[in-house]
JSON list of C-alpha atoms in Angstrom, two decimals:
[
{"chain": "A", "resi": 14, "resn": "MET", "atom": "CA", "xyz": [101.83, -26.37, -9.70]},
{"chain": "A", "resi": 15, "resn": "SER", "atom": "CA", "xyz": [98.48, -26.80, -7.78]},
{"chain": "A", "resi": 16, "resn": "PRO", "atom": "CA", "xyz": [98.80, -27.54, -4.09]},
{"chain": "A", "resi": 17, "resn": "HIS", "atom": "CA", "xyz": [96.77, -30.66, -4.77]},
{"chain": "A", "resi": 18, "resn": "THR", "atom": "CA", "xyz": [99.37, -32.05, -7.12]},
{"chain": "A", "resi": 19, "resn": "THR", "atom": "CA", "xyz": [102.45, -31.17, -5.16]},
{"chain": "A", "resi": 20, "resn": "SER", "atom": "CA", "xyz": [104.79, -33.95, -4.18]},
{"chain": "A", "resi": 21, "resn": "SER", "atom": "CA", "xyz": [104.77, -32.76, -0.49]},
{"chain": "A", "resi": 22, "resn": "PRO", "atom": "CA", "xyz": [103.26, -35.25, 1.92]},
{"chain": "A", "resi": 23, "resn": "CYS", "atom": "CA", "xyz": [101.71, -32.57, 4.06]},
{"chain": "A", "resi": 24, "resn": "VAL", "atom": "CA", "xyz": [97.95, -32.04, 4.11]},
{"chain": "A", "resi": 25, "resn": "ARG", "atom": "CA", "xyz": [97.36, -28.31, 3.65]},
{"chain": "A", "resi": 26, "resn": "VAL", "atom": "CA", "xyz": [94.75, -27.14, 6.05]},
{"chain": "A", "resi": 27, "resn": "LEU", "atom": "CA", "xyz": [92.69, -23.91, 6.47]},
{"chain": "A", "resi": 28, "resn": "LEU", "atom": "CA", "xyz": [91.27, -23.28, 10.05]},
{"chain": "A", "resi": 29, "resn": "VAL", "atom": "CA", "xyz": [87.94, -21.35, 10.15]},
{"chain": "A", "resi": 30, "resn": "ASP", "atom": "CA", "xyz": [86.48, -20.21, 13.52]},
{"chain": "A", "resi": 31, "resn": "ASP", "atom": "CA", "xyz": [85.39, -16.88, 14.78]},
{"chain": "A", "resi": 32, "resn": "HIS", "atom": "CA", "xyz": [87.22, -17.40, 18.11]},
{"chain": "A", "resi": 33, "resn": "ALA", "atom": "CA", "xyz": [90.97, -16.66, 17.72]},
{"chain": "A", "resi": 34, "resn": "VAL", "atom": "CA", "xyz": [91.75, -18.79, 20.86]},
{"chain": "A", "resi": 35, "resn": "VAL", "atom": "CA", "xyz": [90.11, -21.78, 19.27]},
{"chain": "A", "resi": 36, "resn": "ARG", "atom": "CA", "xyz": [92.10, -21.32, 16.03]},
{"chain": "A", "resi": 37, "resn": "GLN", "atom": "CA", "xyz": [95.31, -20.92, 18.08]},
{"chain": "A", "resi": 38, "resn": "GLY", "atom": "CA", "xyz": [94.54, -24.15, 19.99]},
{"chain": "A", "resi": 39, "resn": "LEU", "atom": "CA", "xyz": [93.83, -26.05, 16.80]},
{"chain": "A", "resi": 40, "resn": "ARG", "atom": "CA", "xyz": [96.99, -24.70, 15.15]},
{"chain": "A", "resi": 41, "resn": "LEU", "atom": "CA", "xyz": [99.06, -25.79, 18.19]},
{"chain": "A", "resi": 42, "resn": "PHE", "atom": "CA", "xyz": [97.99, -29.35, 18.45]},
{"chain": "A", "resi": 43, "resn": "LEU", "atom": "CA", "xyz": [97.73, -29.88, 14.74]},
{"chain": "A", "resi": 44, "resn": "GLY", "atom": "CA", "xyz": [101.34, -28.63, 14.56]},
{"chain": "A", "resi": 45, "resn": "LEU", "atom": "CA", "xyz": [102.36, -31.76, 16.43]},
{"chain": "A", "resi": 46, "resn": "ASP", "atom": "CA", "xyz": [101.55, -33.82, 13.32]},
{"chain": "A", "resi": 47, "resn": "PRO", "atom": "CA", "xyz": [104.46, -33.41, 10.84]},
{"chain": "A", "resi": 48, "resn": "ASP", "atom": "CA", "xyz": [102.20, -34.34, 7.95]},
{"chain": "A", "resi": 49, "resn": "ILE", "atom": "CA", "xyz": [99.68, -31.46, 8.57]},
{"chain": "A", "resi": 50, "resn": "GLU", "atom": "CA", "xyz": [100.46, -27.91, 7.59]},
{"chain": "A", "resi": 51, "resn": "VAL", "atom": "CA", "xyz": [98.19, -25.19, 8.70]},
{"chain": "A", "resi": 52, "resn": "VAL", "atom": "CA", "xyz": [98.41, -22.78, 5.78]},
{"chain": "A", "resi": 53, "resn": "GLY", "atom": "CA", "xyz": [95.85, -20.18, 6.90]},
{"chain": "A", "resi": 54, "resn": "GLU", "atom": "CA", "xyz": [93.04, -19.04, 9.15]},
{"chain": "A", "resi": 55, "resn": "ALA", "atom": "CA", "xyz": [89.75, -17.25, 8.79]},
{"chain": "A", "resi": 56, "resn": "GLY", "atom": "CA", "xyz": [87.29, -15.67, 11.32]},
{"chain": "A", "resi": 57, "resn": "ASN", "atom": "CA", "xyz": [84.05, -16.20, 9.38]},
{"chain": "A", "resi": 58, "resn": "GLY", "atom": "CA", "xyz": [82.66, -17.93, 6.28]},
{"chain": "A", "resi": 59, "resn": "GLU", "atom": "CA", "xyz": [83.16, -14.99, 4.02]},
{"chain": "A", "resi": 60, "resn": "GLU", "atom": "CA", "xyz": [86.86, -14.79, 4.98]},
{"chain": "A", "resi": 61, "resn": "ALA", "atom": "CA", "xyz": [87.00, -18.64, 4.53]},
{"chain": "A", "resi": 62, "resn": "LEU", "atom": "CA", "xyz": [85.95, -18.32, 0.99]},
{"chain": "A", "resi": 63, "resn": "THR", "atom": "CA", "xyz": [88.55, -15.62, 0.17]},
{"chain": "A", "resi": 64, "resn": "GLU", "atom": "CA", "xyz": [91.30, -17.46, 1.90]},
{"chain": "A", "resi": 65, "resn": "ALA", "atom": "CA", "xyz": [90.41, -20.84, 0.45]},
{"chain": "A", "resi": 66, "resn": "GLY", "atom": "CA", "xyz": [90.33, -19.31, -3.07]},
{"chain": "A", "resi": 67, "resn": "ARG", "atom": "CA", "xyz": [93.81, -17.84, -2.47]},
{"chain": "A", "resi": 68, "resn": "LEU", "atom": "CA", "xyz": [95.43, -20.83, -0.68]},
{"chain": "A", "resi": 69, "resn": "LYS", "atom": "CA", "xyz": [93.66, -23.82, -2.37]},
{"chain": "A", "resi": 70, "resn": "PRO", "atom": "CA", "xyz": [93.97, -25.98, 0.83]},
{"chain": "A", "resi": 71, "resn": "ASP", "atom": "CA", "xyz": [93.35, -29.69, 0.74]},
{"chain": "A", "resi": 72, "resn": "VAL", "atom": "CA", "xyz": [91.05, -29.57, 3.93]},
{"chain": "A", "resi": 73, "resn": "VAL", "atom": "CA", "xyz": [89.10, -26.82, 5.56]},
{"chain": "A", "resi": 74, "resn": "VAL", "atom": "CA", "xyz": [88.22, -27.25, 9.23]},
{"chain": "A", "resi": 75, "resn": "MET", "atom": "CA", "xyz": [84.99, -25.23, 9.45]},
{"chain": "A", "resi": 76, "resn": "ASP", "atom": "CA", "xyz": [83.14, -23.95, 12.50]},
{"chain": "A", "resi": 77, "resn": "LEU", "atom": "CA", "xyz": [79.37, -23.74, 11.84]},
{"chain": "A", "resi": 78, "resn": "MET", "atom": "CA", "xyz": [78.30, -20.90, 14.08]},
{"chain": "A", "resi": 79, "resn": "MET", "atom": "CA", "xyz": [79.97, -17.68, 12.87]},
{"chain": "A", "resi": 80, "resn": "PRO", "atom": "CA", "xyz": [79.04, -14.08, 12.12]},
{"chain": "A", "resi": 81, "resn": "VAL", "atom": "CA", "xyz": [78.87, -12.47, 8.66]},
{"chain": "A", "resi": 82, "resn": "MET", "atom": "CA", "xyz": [78.53, -15.94, 6.98]},
{"chain": "A", "resi": 83, "resn": "ASP", "atom": "CA", "xyz": [77.87, -19.16, 8.81]},
{"chain": "A", "resi": 84, "resn": "GLY", "atom": "CA", "xyz": [79.75, -22.40, 8.22]},
{"chain": "A", "resi": 85, "resn": "ILE", "atom": "CA", "xyz": [77.05, -24.27, 6.36]},
{"chain": "A", "resi": 86, "resn": "THR", "atom": "CA", "xyz": [76.64, -21.48, 3.76]},
{"chain": "A", "resi": 87, "resn": "ALA", "atom": "CA", "xyz": [80.33, -21.21, 3.40]},
{"chain": "A", "resi": 88, "resn": "THR", "atom": "CA", "xyz": [80.76, -24.97, 3.01]},
{"chain": "A", "resi": 89, "resn": "ARG", "atom": "CA", "xyz": [78.14, -25.04, 0.29]},
{"chain": "A", "resi": 90, "resn": "ALA", "atom": "CA", "xyz": [79.83, -22.12, -1.63]},
{"chain": "A", "resi": 91, "resn": "LEU", "atom": "CA", "xyz": [83.29, -23.61, -1.08]},
{"chain": "A", "resi": 92, "resn": "ARG", "atom": "CA", "xyz": [82.46, -27.00, -2.31]},
{"chain": "A", "resi": 93, "resn": "ARG", "atom": "CA", "xyz": [80.99, -25.44, -5.49]},
{"chain": "A", "resi": 94, "resn": "ALA", "atom": "CA", "xyz": [84.01, -23.33, -6.06]},
{"chain": "A", "resi": 95, "resn": "LEU", "atom": "CA", "xyz": [86.74, -25.76, -4.99]},
{"chain": "A", "resi": 96, "resn": "PRO", "atom": "CA", "xyz": [85.45, -29.30, -5.42]},
{"chain": "A", "resi": 97, "resn": "GLU", "atom": "CA", "xyz": [88.80, -30.76, -4.71]},
{"chain": "A", "resi": 98, "resn": "THR", "atom": "CA", "xyz": [88.87, -29.11, -1.24]},
{"chain": "A", "resi": 99, "resn": "GLU", "atom": "CA", "xyz": [87.22, -31.23, 1.47]},
{"chain": "A", "resi": 100, "resn": "VAL", "atom": "CA", "xyz": [85.43, -29.67, 4.50]},
{"chain": "A", "resi": 101, "resn": "ILE", "atom": "CA", "xyz": [85.24, -31.05, 8.00]},
{"chain": "A", "resi": 102, "resn": "ALA", "atom": "CA", "xyz": [82.46, -29.46, 10.02]},
{"chain": "A", "resi": 103, "resn": "LEU", "atom": "CA", "xyz": [83.63, -28.83, 13.64]},
{"chain": "A", "resi": 104, "resn": "THR", "atom": "CA", "xyz": [81.24, -27.67, 16.23]},
{"chain": "A", "resi": 105, "resn": "SER", "atom": "CA", "xyz": [80.57, -27.78, 19.91]},
{"chain": "A", "resi": 106, "resn": "THR", "atom": "CA", "xyz": [77.22, -29.48, 19.94]},
{"chain": "A", "resi": 107, "resn": "LEU", "atom": "CA", "xyz": [75.31, -32.18, 17.93]},
{"chain": "A", "resi": 108, "resn": "GLU", "atom": "CA", "xyz": [72.30, -29.97, 17.01]},
{"chain": "A", "resi": 109, "resn": "GLU", "atom": "CA", "xyz": [70.44, -31.98, 14.42]},
{"chain": "A", "resi": 110, "resn": "HIS", "atom": "CA", "xyz": [69.77, -29.10, 11.85]},
{"chain": "A", "resi": 111, "resn": "LYS", "atom": "CA", "xyz": [73.50, -28.28, 11.86]},
{"chain": "A", "resi": 112, "resn": "VAL", "atom": "CA", "xyz": [74.53, -31.90, 11.46]},
{"chain": "A", "resi": 113, "resn": "ASN", "atom": "CA", "xyz": [72.16, -32.43, 8.55]},
{"chain": "A", "resi": 114, "resn": "GLY", "atom": "CA", "xyz": [72.82, -29.02, 7.11]},
{"chain": "A", "resi": 115, "resn": "ALA", "atom": "CA", "xyz": [76.58, -29.44, 7.09]},
{"chain": "A", "resi": 116, "resn": "ILE", "atom": "CA", "xyz": [76.48, -32.79, 5.37]},
{"chain": "A", "resi": 117, "resn": "GLU", "atom": "CA", "xyz": [73.82, -31.58, 2.77]},
{"chain": "A", "resi": 118, "resn": "ALA", "atom": "CA", "xyz": [76.13, -28.66, 2.05]},
{"chain": "A", "resi": 119, "resn": "GLY", "atom": "CA", "xyz": [78.99, -31.03, 1.22]},
{"chain": "A", "resi": 120, "resn": "ALA", "atom": "CA", "xyz": [81.06, -31.54, 4.36]},
{"chain": "A", "resi": 121, "resn": "ILE", "atom": "CA", "xyz": [82.82, -34.80, 4.23]},
{"chain": "A", "resi": 122, "resn": "SER", "atom": "CA", "xyz": [83.00, -35.25, 8.06]},
{"chain": "A", "resi": 123, "resn": "TYR", "atom": "CA", "xyz": [81.34, -33.91, 11.19]},
{"chain": "A", "resi": 124, "resn": "MET", "atom": "CA", "xyz": [83.41, -33.74, 14.41]},
{"chain": "A", "resi": 125, "resn": "LEU", "atom": "CA", "xyz": [82.84, -32.33, 17.82]},
{"chain": "A", "resi": 126, "resn": "LYS", "atom": "CA", "xyz": [85.27, -29.71, 19.31]},
{"chain": "A", "resi": 127, "resn": "ASP", "atom": "CA", "xyz": [85.85, -31.99, 22.29]},
{"chain": "A", "resi": 128, "resn": "ALA", "atom": "CA", "xyz": [87.43, -34.67, 19.92]},
{"chain": "A", "resi": 129, "resn": "SER", "atom": "CA", "xyz": [90.96, -35.48, 20.75]},
{"chain": "A", "resi": 130, "resn": "SER", "atom": "CA", "xyz": [93.90, -33.98, 18.71]},
{"chain": "A", "resi": 131, "resn": "ASP", "atom": "CA", "xyz": [94.58, -37.55, 17.39]},
{"chain": "A", "resi": 132, "resn": "THR", "atom": "CA", "xyz": [90.94, -37.94, 16.29]},
{"chain": "A", "resi": 133, "resn": "LEU", "atom": "CA", "xyz": [90.86, -34.68, 14.46]},
{"chain": "A", "resi": 134, "resn": "ALA", "atom": "CA", "xyz": [94.25, -35.23, 12.83]},
{"chain": "A", "resi": 135, "resn": "ASP", "atom": "CA", "xyz": [93.01, -38.64, 11.68]},
{"chain": "A", "resi": 136, "resn": "ALA", "atom": "CA", "xyz": [89.81, -37.04, 10.32]},
{"chain": "A", "resi": 137, "resn": "ILE", "atom": "CA", "xyz": [91.92, -34.46, 8.37]},
{"chain": "A", "resi": 138, "resn": "HIS", "atom": "CA", "xyz": [94.07, -37.14, 6.82]},
{"chain": "A", "resi": 139, "resn": "ALA", "atom": "CA", "xyz": [91.00, -39.17, 5.93]},
{"chain": "A", "resi": 140, "resn": "ALA", "atom": "CA", "xyz": [89.30, -36.19, 4.36]},
{"chain": "A", "resi": 141, "resn": "ALA", "atom": "CA", "xyz": [92.39, -35.46, 2.30]},
{"chain": "A", "resi": 142, "resn": "ARG", "atom": "CA", "xyz": [92.13, -39.12, 0.99]},
{"chain": "A", "resi": 143, "resn": "GLY", "atom": "CA", "xyz": [88.47, -38.71, 0.29]},
{"chain": "A", "resi": 144, "resn": "GLU", "atom": "CA", "xyz": [87.38, -40.93, 3.21]},
{"chain": "A", "resi": 145, "resn": "VAL", "atom": "CA", "xyz": [84.25, -40.34, 5.23]},
{"chain": "A", "resi": 146, "resn": "ARG", "atom": "CA", "xyz": [84.67, -39.87, 9.04]},
{"chain": "A", "resi": 147, "resn": "LEU", "atom": "CA", "xyz": [81.67, -39.04, 11.24]},
{"chain": "A", "resi": 148, "resn": "HIS", "atom": "CA", "xyz": [81.21, -38.63, 14.95]},
{"chain": "A", "resi": 149, "resn": "PRO", "atom": "CA", "xyz": [79.36, -41.88, 15.98]},
{"chain": "A", "resi": 150, "resn": "GLU", "atom": "CA", "xyz": [76.41, -40.10, 17.50]},
{"chain": "A", "resi": 151, "resn": "ALA", "atom": "CA", "xyz": [76.25, -37.72, 14.42]},
{"chain": "A", "resi": 152, "resn": "ALA", "atom": "CA", "xyz": [76.23, -40.79, 12.22]},
{"chain": "A", "resi": 153, "resn": "ARG", "atom": "CA", "xyz": [73.31, -42.33, 13.99]},
{"chain": "A", "resi": 154, "resn": "ARG", "atom": "CA", "xyz": [71.31, -39.11, 13.77]},
{"chain": "A", "resi": 155, "resn": "LEU", "atom": "CA", "xyz": [72.17, -38.62, 10.17]},
{"chain": "A", "resi": 156, "resn": "VAL", "atom": "CA", "xyz": [71.09, -42.09, 9.20]},
{"chain": "A", "resi": 157, "resn": "ARG", "atom": "CA", "xyz": [67.83, -41.69, 11.09]},
{"chain": "A", "resi": 158, "resn": "ASP", "atom": "CA", "xyz": [67.00, -38.37, 9.41]},
{"chain": "A", "resi": 159, "resn": "PHE", "atom": "CA", "xyz": [68.47, -39.13, 6.00]},
{"chain": "A", "resi": 160, "resn": "ARG", "atom": "CA", "xyz": [66.01, -38.70, 3.25]},
{"chain": "A", "resi": 161, "resn": "GLY", "atom": "CA", "xyz": [67.64, -39.50, -0.09]},
{"chain": "A", "resi": 162, "resn": "ALA", "atom": "CA", "xyz": [65.98, -39.16, -3.45]},
{"chain": "A", "resi": 163, "resn": "GLU", "atom": "CA", "xyz": [64.34, -42.27, -5.09]},
{"chain": "A", "resi": 164, "resn": "MET", "atom": "CA", "xyz": [66.87, -44.55, -6.80]},
{"chain": "A", "resi": 165, "resn": "ARG", "atom": "CA", "xyz": [66.78, -43.53, -10.48]},
{"chain": "A", "resi": 166, "resn": "GLU", "atom": "CA", "xyz": [68.39, -46.77, -11.71]},
{"chain": "A", "resi": 167, "resn": "THR", "atom": "CA", "xyz": [69.42, -50.06, -10.03]},
{"chain": "A", "resi": 168, "resn": "LEU", "atom": "CA", "xyz": [72.97, -50.31, -9.06]},
{"chain": "A", "resi": 169, "resn": "THR", "atom": "CA", "xyz": [75.18, -52.92, -10.60]},
{"chain": "A", "resi": 170, "resn": "PRO", "atom": "CA", "xyz": [76.77, -55.52, -8.30]},
{"chain": "A", "resi": 171, "resn": "LYS", "atom": "CA", "xyz": [80.12, -53.77, -8.61]},
{"chain": "A", "resi": 172, "resn": "GLU", "atom": "CA", "xyz": [78.61, -50.37, -7.83]},
{"chain": "A", "resi": 173, "resn": "THR", "atom": "CA", "xyz": [76.95, -51.91, -4.80]},
{"chain": "A", "resi": 174, "resn": "ILE", "atom": "CA", "xyz": [80.33, -53.19, -3.54]},
{"chain": "A", "resi": 175, "resn": "VAL", "atom": "CA", "xyz": [81.86, -49.72, -4.09]},
{"chain": "A", "resi": 176, "resn": "LEU", "atom": "CA", "xyz": [78.98, -48.22, -2.12]},
{"chain": "A", "resi": 177, "resn": "GLN", "atom": "CA", "xyz": [79.54, -50.59, 0.81]},
{"chain": "A", "resi": 178, "resn": "LEU", "atom": "CA", "xyz": [83.26, -49.74, 0.78]},
{"chain": "A", "resi": 179, "resn": "ILE", "atom": "CA", "xyz": [82.54, -45.96, 0.70]},
{"chain": "A", "resi": 180, "resn": "ALA", "atom": "CA", "xyz": [80.26, -46.46, 3.73]},
{"chain": "A", "resi": 181, "resn": "ARG", "atom": "CA", "xyz": [83.05, -48.24, 5.47]},
{"chain": "A", "resi": 182, "resn": "GLY", "atom": "CA", "xyz": [85.31, -45.18, 5.04]},
{"chain": "A", "resi": 183, "resn": "HIS", "atom": "CA", "xyz": [87.44, -46.40, 2.20]},
{"chain": "A", "resi": 184, "resn": "SER", "atom": "CA", "xyz": [89.20, -44.01, -0.27]},
{"chain": "A", "resi": 185, "resn": "ASN", "atom": "CA", "xyz": [89.14, -44.54, -3.99]},
{"chain": "A", "resi": 186, "resn": "ARG", "atom": "CA", "xyz": [92.70, -45.81, -3.78]},
{"chain": "A", "resi": 187, "resn": "ASP", "atom": "CA", "xyz": [91.72, -48.35, -1.03]},
{"chain": "A", "resi": 188, "resn": "ILE", "atom": "CA", "xyz": [88.69, -49.47, -3.14]},
{"chain": "A", "resi": 189, "resn": "ALA", "atom": "CA", "xyz": [90.81, -49.82, -6.31]},
{"chain": "A", "resi": 190, "resn": "ALA", "atom": "CA", "xyz": [93.37, -51.99, -4.37]},
{"chain": "A", "resi": 191, "resn": "ASP", "atom": "CA", "xyz": [90.59, -54.09, -2.82]},
{"chain": "A", "resi": 192, "resn": "GLN", "atom": "CA", "xyz": [88.86, -54.68, -6.15]},
{"chain": "A", "resi": 193, "resn": "GLY", "atom": "CA", "xyz": [91.92, -54.98, -8.37]},
{"chain": "A", "resi": 194, "resn": "VAL", "atom": "CA", "xyz": [90.91, -52.14, -10.66]},
{"chain": "A", "resi": 195, "resn": "SER", "atom": "CA", "xyz": [92.34, -48.67, -11.34]},
{"chain": "A", "resi": 196, "resn": "GLU", "atom": "CA", "xyz": [91.37, -45.51, -9.34]},
{"chain": "A", "resi": 197, "resn": "ALA", "atom": "CA", "xyz": [89.91, -44.12, -12.57]},
{"chain": "A", "resi": 198, "resn": "THR", "atom": "CA", "xyz": [87.56, -47.07, -12.74]},
{"chain": "A", "resi": 199, "resn": "VAL", "atom": "CA", "xyz": [86.53, -46.56, -9.13]},
{"chain": "A", "resi": 200, "resn": "LYS", "atom": "CA", "xyz": [85.86, -42.83, -9.82]},
{"chain": "A", "resi": 201, "resn": "THR", "atom": "CA", "xyz": [83.58, -43.84, -12.64]},
{"chain": "A", "resi": 202, "resn": "HIS", "atom": "CA", "xyz": [81.76, -46.32, -10.43]},
{"chain": "A", "resi": 203, "resn": "VAL", "atom": "CA", "xyz": [81.35, -43.60, -7.73]},
{"chain": "A", "resi": 204, "resn": "SER", "atom": "CA", "xyz": [80.20, -41.00, -10.29]},
{"chain": "A", "resi": 205, "resn": "ARG", "atom": "CA", "xyz": [77.59, -43.39, -11.70]},
{"chain": "A", "resi": 206, "resn": "LEU", "atom": "CA", "xyz": [76.26, -44.65, -8.38]},
{"chain": "A", "resi": 207, "resn": "LEU", "atom": "CA", "xyz": [75.86, -40.99, -7.20]},
{"chain": "A", "resi": 208, "resn": "SER", "atom": "CA", "xyz": [73.98, -40.17, -10.31]},
{"chain": "A", "resi": 209, "resn": "LYS", "atom": "CA", "xyz": [71.70, -43.24, -10.01]},
{"chain": "A", "resi": 210, "resn": "LEU", "atom": "CA", "xyz": [71.01, -42.42, -6.36]},
{"chain": "A", "resi": 211, "resn": "GLY", "atom": "CA", "xyz": [70.46, -38.75, -6.92]},
{"chain": "A", "resi": 212, "resn": "LEU", "atom": "CA", "xyz": [73.17, -37.84, -4.47]},
{"chain": "A", "resi": 213, "resn": "GLU", "atom": "CA", "xyz": [75.96, -35.25, -4.56]},
{"chain": "A", "resi": 214, "resn": "SER", "atom": "CA", "xyz": [78.65, -36.62, -2.20]},
{"chain": "A", "resi": 215, "resn": "ARG", "atom": "CA", "xyz": [80.41, -39.69, -0.87]},
{"chain": "A", "resi": 216, "resn": "THR", "atom": "CA", "xyz": [79.08, -38.87, 2.67]},
{"chain": "A", "resi": 217, "resn": "GLN", "atom": "CA", "xyz": [75.52, -38.83, 1.42]},
{"chain": "A", "resi": 218, "resn": "ALA", "atom": "CA", "xyz": [76.22, -42.16, -0.43]},
{"chain": "A", "resi": 219, "resn": "ALA", "atom": "CA", "xyz": [77.54, -43.59, 2.94]},
{"chain": "A", "resi": 220, "resn": "LEU", "atom": "CA", "xyz": [74.35, -42.47, 4.65]},
{"chain": "A", "resi": 221, "resn": "TYR", "atom": "CA", "xyz": [72.22, -44.00, 1.98]},
{"chain": "A", "resi": 222, "resn": "ALA", "atom": "CA", "xyz": [73.95, -47.29, 2.34]},
{"chain": "A", "resi": 223, "resn": "LEU", "atom": "CA", "xyz": [73.50, -47.21, 6.16]},
{"chain": "A", "resi": 224, "resn": "LYS", "atom": "CA", "xyz": [69.81, -46.13, 5.83]},
{"chain": "A", "resi": 225, "resn": "HIS", "atom": "CA", "xyz": [68.99, -48.93, 3.35]},
{"chain": "A", "resi": 226, "resn": "GLY", "atom": "CA", "xyz": [70.96, -51.69, 5.20]},
{"chain": "A", "resi": 227, "resn": "ILE", "atom": "CA", "xyz": [73.61, -51.94, 2.42]},
{"chain": "A", "resi": 228, "resn": "ALA", "atom": "CA", "xyz": [76.21, -51.38, 5.15]},
{"chain": "A", "resi": 229, "resn": "SER", "atom": "CA", "xyz": [76.13, -51.14, 8.97]},
{"chain": "A", "resi": 230, "resn": "LEU", "atom": "CA", "xyz": [77.09, -48.42, 11.46]},
{"chain": "A", "resi": 231, "resn": "ASP", "atom": "CA", "xyz": [79.53, -50.91, 12.99]},
{"chain": "A", "resi": 232, "resn": "GLY", "atom": "CA", "xyz": [81.49, -50.68, 9.81]},
{"chain": "A", "resi": 233, "resn": "VAL", "atom": "CA", "xyz": [81.81, -46.83, 9.82]},
{"chain": "A", "resi": 234, "resn": "GLU", "atom": "CA", "xyz": [84.93, -45.35, 11.26]},
{"chain": "A", "resi": 235, "resn": "GLY", "atom": "CA", "xyz": [84.14, -42.69, 13.76]}
]
């Protein structure tokens, strides 16, 4: 059985950072959460792809600055190979090219290394549910710099509501409950609105909504 379909409540996490002491610290404080299981570690992007392919984690916590293969390149390759695995970009600074690069590569969240253990644990659980979490300052920069493609087709009223809820950090399950429809219906709405907007991920959809005033930063959970 795939780890993604197991009945275990634990979120299976792969830690990727070129500093062993950072990985050790992350492992220690994530170990305080009984619903998170650190299943492996990697010291660079290349190792991350190998370990992710072997372990099939739910979430990868990915450093961006690493030797051999950087985190942005690894995130892009990992999301292509394992679309069910979400990536949280974790770095020490809010350098704009890294923020933009990580999200464009497919990371669902962008967190700073000085985030509290509770904040990171919350982001991991959110990522496992398919919810967007962004550091507030990262969100502001991303919205400012976001350049989406031209809308290919007008969104329906229902798709617009779904887009607003994505921007507010809701998962497909939350949206289904809110709208009184099935998760499968929500997935169809999400797929269609991404196609119409020429976007590839929920995070990009959230940024589009913020950029175009469909949702506000006040509604994004950071």
